[in-house]
PDB file of C-alpha atoms in Angstrom:
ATOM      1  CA  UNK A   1       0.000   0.000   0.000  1.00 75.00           C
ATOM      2  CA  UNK A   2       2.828   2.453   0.685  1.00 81.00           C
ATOM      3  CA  UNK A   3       3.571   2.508  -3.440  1.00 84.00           C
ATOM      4  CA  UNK A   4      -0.369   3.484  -3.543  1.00 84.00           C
ATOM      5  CA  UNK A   5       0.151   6.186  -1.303  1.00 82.00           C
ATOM      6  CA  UNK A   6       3.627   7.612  -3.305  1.00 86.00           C
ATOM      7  CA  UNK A   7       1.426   7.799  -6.631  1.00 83.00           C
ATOM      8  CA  UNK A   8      -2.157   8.533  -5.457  1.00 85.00           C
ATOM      9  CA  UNK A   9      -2.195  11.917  -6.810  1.00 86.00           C
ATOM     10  CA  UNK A  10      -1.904  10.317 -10.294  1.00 85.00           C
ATOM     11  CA  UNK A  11      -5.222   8.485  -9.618  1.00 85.00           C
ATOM     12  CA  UNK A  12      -7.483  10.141 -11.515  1.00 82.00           C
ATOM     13  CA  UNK A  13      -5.550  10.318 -14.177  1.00 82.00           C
ATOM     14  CA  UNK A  14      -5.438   6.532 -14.966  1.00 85.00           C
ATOM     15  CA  UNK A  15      -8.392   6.328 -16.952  1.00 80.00           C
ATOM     16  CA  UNK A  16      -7.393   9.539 -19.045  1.00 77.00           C
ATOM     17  CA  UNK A  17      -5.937   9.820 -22.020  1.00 78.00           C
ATOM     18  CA  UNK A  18      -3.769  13.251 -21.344  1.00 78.00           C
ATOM     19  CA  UNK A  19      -2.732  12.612 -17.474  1.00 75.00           C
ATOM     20  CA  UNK A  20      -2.700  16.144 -15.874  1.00 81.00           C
ATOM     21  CA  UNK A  21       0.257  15.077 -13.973  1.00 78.00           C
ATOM     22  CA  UNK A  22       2.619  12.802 -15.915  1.00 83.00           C
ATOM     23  CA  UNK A  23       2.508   9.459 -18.026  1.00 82.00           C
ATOM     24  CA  UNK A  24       5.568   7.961 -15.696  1.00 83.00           C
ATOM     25  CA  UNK A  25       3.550   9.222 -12.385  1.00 81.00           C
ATOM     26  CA  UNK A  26       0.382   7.681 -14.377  1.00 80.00           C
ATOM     27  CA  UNK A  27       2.060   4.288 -14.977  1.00 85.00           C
ATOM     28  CA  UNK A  28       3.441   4.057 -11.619  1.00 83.00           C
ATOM     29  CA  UNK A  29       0.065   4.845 -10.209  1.00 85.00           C
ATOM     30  CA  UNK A  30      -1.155   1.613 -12.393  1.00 84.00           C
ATOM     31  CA  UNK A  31       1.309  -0.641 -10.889  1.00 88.00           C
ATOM     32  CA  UNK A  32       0.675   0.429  -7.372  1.00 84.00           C
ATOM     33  CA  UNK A  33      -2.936  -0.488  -7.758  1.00 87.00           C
ATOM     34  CA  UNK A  34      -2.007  -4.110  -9.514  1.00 88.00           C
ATOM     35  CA  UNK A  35      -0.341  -4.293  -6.165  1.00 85.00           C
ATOM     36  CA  UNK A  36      -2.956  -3.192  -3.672  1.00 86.00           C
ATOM     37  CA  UNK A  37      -5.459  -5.428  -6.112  1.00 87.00           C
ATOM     38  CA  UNK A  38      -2.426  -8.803  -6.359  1.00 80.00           C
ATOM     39  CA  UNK A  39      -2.739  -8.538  -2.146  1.00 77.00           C
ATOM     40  CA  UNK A  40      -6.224  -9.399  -2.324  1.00 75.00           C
ATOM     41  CA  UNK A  41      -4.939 -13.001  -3.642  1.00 74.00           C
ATOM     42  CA  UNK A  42      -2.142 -13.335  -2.114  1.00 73.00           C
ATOM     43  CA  UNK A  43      -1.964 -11.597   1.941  1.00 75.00           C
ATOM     44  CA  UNK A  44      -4.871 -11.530   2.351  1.00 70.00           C
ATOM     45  CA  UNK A  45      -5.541 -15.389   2.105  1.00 75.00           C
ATOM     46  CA  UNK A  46      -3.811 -15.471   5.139  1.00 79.00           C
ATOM     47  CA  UNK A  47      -6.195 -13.133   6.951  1.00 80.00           C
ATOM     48  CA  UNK A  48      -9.604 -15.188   8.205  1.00 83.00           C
ATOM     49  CA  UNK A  49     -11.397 -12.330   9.779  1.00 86.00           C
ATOM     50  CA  UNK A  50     -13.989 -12.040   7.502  1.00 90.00           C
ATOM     51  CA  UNK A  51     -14.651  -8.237   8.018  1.00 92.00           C
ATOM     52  CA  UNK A  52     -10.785  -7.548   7.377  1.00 90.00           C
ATOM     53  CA  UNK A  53     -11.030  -8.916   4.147  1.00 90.00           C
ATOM     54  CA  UNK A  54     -14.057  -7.330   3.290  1.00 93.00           C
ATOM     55  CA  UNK A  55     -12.963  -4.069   3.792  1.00 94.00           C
ATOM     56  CA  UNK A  56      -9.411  -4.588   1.880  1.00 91.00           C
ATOM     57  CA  UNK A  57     -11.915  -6.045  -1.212  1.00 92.00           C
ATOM     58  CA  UNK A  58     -13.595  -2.368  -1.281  1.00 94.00           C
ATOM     59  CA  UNK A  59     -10.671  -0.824  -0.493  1.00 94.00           C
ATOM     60  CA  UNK A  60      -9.508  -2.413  -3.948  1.00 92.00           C
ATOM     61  CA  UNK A  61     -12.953  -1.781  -5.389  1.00 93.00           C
ATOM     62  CA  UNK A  62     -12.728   2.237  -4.415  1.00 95.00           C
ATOM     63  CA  UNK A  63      -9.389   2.278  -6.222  1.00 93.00           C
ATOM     64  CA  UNK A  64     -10.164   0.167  -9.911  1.00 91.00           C
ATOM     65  CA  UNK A  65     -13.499   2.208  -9.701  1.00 92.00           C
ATOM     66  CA  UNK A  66     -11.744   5.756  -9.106  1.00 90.00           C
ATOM     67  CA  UNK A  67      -8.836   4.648 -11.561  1.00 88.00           C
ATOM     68  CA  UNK A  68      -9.771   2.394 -14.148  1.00 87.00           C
ATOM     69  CA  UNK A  69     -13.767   3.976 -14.343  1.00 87.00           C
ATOM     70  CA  UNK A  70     -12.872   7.526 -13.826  1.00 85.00           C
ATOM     71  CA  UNK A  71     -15.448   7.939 -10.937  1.00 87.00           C
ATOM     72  CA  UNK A  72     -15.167  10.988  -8.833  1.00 84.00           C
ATOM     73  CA  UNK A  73     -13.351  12.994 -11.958  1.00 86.00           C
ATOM     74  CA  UNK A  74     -15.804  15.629 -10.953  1.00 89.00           C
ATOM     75  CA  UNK A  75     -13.639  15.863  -7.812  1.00 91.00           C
ATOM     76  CA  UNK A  76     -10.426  14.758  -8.708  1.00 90.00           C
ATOM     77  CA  UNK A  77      -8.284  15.849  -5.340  1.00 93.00           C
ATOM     78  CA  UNK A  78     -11.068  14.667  -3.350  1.00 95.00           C
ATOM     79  CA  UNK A  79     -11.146  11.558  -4.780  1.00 93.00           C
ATOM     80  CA  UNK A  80      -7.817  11.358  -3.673  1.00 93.00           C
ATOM     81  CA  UNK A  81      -8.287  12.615  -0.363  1.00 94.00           C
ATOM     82  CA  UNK A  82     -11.005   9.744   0.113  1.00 95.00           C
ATOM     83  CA  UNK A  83      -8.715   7.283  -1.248  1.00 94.00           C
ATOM     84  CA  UNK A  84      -6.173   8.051   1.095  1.00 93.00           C
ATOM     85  CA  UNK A  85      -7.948   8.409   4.045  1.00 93.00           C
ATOM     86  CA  UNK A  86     -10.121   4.383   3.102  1.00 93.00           C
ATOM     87  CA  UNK A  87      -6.683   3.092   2.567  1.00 92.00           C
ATOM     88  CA  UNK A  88      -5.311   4.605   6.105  1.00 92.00           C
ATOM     89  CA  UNK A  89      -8.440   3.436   7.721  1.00 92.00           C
ATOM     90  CA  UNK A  90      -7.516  -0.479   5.899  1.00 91.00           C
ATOM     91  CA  UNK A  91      -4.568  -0.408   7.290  1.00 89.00           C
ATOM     92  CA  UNK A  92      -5.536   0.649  10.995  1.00 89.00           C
ATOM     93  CA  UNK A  93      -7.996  -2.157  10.738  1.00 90.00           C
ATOM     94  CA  UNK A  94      -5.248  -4.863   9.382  1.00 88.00           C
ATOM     95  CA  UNK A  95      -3.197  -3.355  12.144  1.00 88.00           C
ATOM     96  CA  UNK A  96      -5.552  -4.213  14.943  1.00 88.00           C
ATOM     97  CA  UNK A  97      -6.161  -8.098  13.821  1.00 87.00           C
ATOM     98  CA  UNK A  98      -2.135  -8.423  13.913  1.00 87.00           C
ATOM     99  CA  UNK A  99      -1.782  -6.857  17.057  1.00 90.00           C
ATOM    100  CA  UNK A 100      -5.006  -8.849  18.549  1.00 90.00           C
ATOM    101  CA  UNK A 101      -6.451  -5.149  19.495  1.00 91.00           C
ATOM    102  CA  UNK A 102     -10.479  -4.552  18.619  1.00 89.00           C
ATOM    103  CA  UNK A 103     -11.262  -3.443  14.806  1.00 89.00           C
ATOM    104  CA  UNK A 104     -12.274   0.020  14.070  1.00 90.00           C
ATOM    105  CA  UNK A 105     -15.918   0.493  13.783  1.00 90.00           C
ATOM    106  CA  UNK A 106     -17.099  -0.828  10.307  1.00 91.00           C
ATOM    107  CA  UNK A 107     -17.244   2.407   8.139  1.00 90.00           C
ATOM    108  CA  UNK A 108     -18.993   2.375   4.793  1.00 93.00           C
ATOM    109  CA  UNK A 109     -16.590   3.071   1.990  1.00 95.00           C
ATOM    110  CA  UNK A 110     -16.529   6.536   0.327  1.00 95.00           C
ATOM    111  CA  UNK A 111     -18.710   6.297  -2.788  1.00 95.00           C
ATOM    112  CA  UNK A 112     -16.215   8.166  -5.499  1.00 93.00           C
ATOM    113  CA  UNK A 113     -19.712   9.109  -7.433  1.00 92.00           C
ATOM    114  CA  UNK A 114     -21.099  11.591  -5.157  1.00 92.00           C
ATOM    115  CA  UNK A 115     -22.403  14.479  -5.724  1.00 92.00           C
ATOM    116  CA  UNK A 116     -20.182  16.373  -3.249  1.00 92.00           C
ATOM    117  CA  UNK A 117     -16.350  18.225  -2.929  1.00 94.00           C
ATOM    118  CA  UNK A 118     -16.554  16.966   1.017  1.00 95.00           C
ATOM    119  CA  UNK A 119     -13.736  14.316   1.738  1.00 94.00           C
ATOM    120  CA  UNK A 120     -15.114  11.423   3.797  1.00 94.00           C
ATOM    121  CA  UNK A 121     -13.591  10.749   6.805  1.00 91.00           C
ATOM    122  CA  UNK A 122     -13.941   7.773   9.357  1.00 88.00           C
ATOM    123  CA  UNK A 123     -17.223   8.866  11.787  1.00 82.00           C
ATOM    124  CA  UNK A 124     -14.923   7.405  14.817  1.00 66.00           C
ATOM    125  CA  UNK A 125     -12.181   9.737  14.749  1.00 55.00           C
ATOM    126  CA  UNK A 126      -9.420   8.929  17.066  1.00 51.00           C
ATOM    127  CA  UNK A 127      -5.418   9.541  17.339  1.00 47.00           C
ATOM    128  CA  UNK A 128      -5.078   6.382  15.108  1.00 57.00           C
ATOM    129  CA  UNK A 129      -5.931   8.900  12.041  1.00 58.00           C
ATOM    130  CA  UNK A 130      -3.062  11.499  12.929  1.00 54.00           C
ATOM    131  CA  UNK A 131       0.228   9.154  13.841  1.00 52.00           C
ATOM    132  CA  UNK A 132       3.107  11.101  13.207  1.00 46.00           C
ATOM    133  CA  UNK A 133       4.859   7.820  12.610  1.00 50.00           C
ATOM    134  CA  UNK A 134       3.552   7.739   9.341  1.00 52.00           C
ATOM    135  CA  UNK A 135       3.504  11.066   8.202  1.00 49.00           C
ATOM    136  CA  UNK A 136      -0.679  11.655   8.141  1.00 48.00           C
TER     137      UNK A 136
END
């Protein structure tokens, strides 16, 4: 997920044909989310928690759909934004089954269609969106 994260800003410019950014930052973007999608055959196997790997499967959803589909172009930076923030809320969750602790509540997915600029956050806010390990 950390290649996601380097290249998200190229996101919405998969599924165009003139990136706004650039056509390296564009491919790169592509192979990052081969890589987020390849974990969902491979890690995640090893995960059993069946709420785990339902959120990493719309996780990978969110991405292909904002990506591949173009959804959210209206919003481009928020798409983004919401992409960032599902994928930081994923790996919280993954977190917690590794370290034994309780999940995060179950948050519905950002939908990239809607019809509005506001980024979604996670309802239960907490420290765990704000570690300065990791630079959020």
């Amino acid at each position: 997920m950390a290649e996601l994260y380097a290249w998200l800003p190229s996101l919405p410019d998969v599924s165009l044909e003139n990136p706004r950014l650039s056509e390296h930052a564009r491919s790169r973007c592509t192979e990052a989310m081969e890589s987020v999608r390849r974990g969902m055959f491979t890690e995640l196997f090893s995960i059993t928690d069946p709420e785990i790997r339902e959120r990493y499967r719309a996780l990978v959803r969110l991405v292909y759909d904002a990506g591949w589909r173009g959804a959210g172009s209206q919003y481009p930076e928020r798409i983004v934004q919401d992409v960032r923030n599902y994928v930081r809320y994923v790996q919280v969750s993954l977190g917690s089954v590794i370290d034994g602790k309780p999940l995060p509540v179950r948050e519905e997915p950002p939908s990239p269609d809607r019809d509005s600029p506001a980024v979604w956050l996670p309802s239960s806010s907490s420290a765990i969106w704000s570690d300065p390990a990791d630079g959020s």
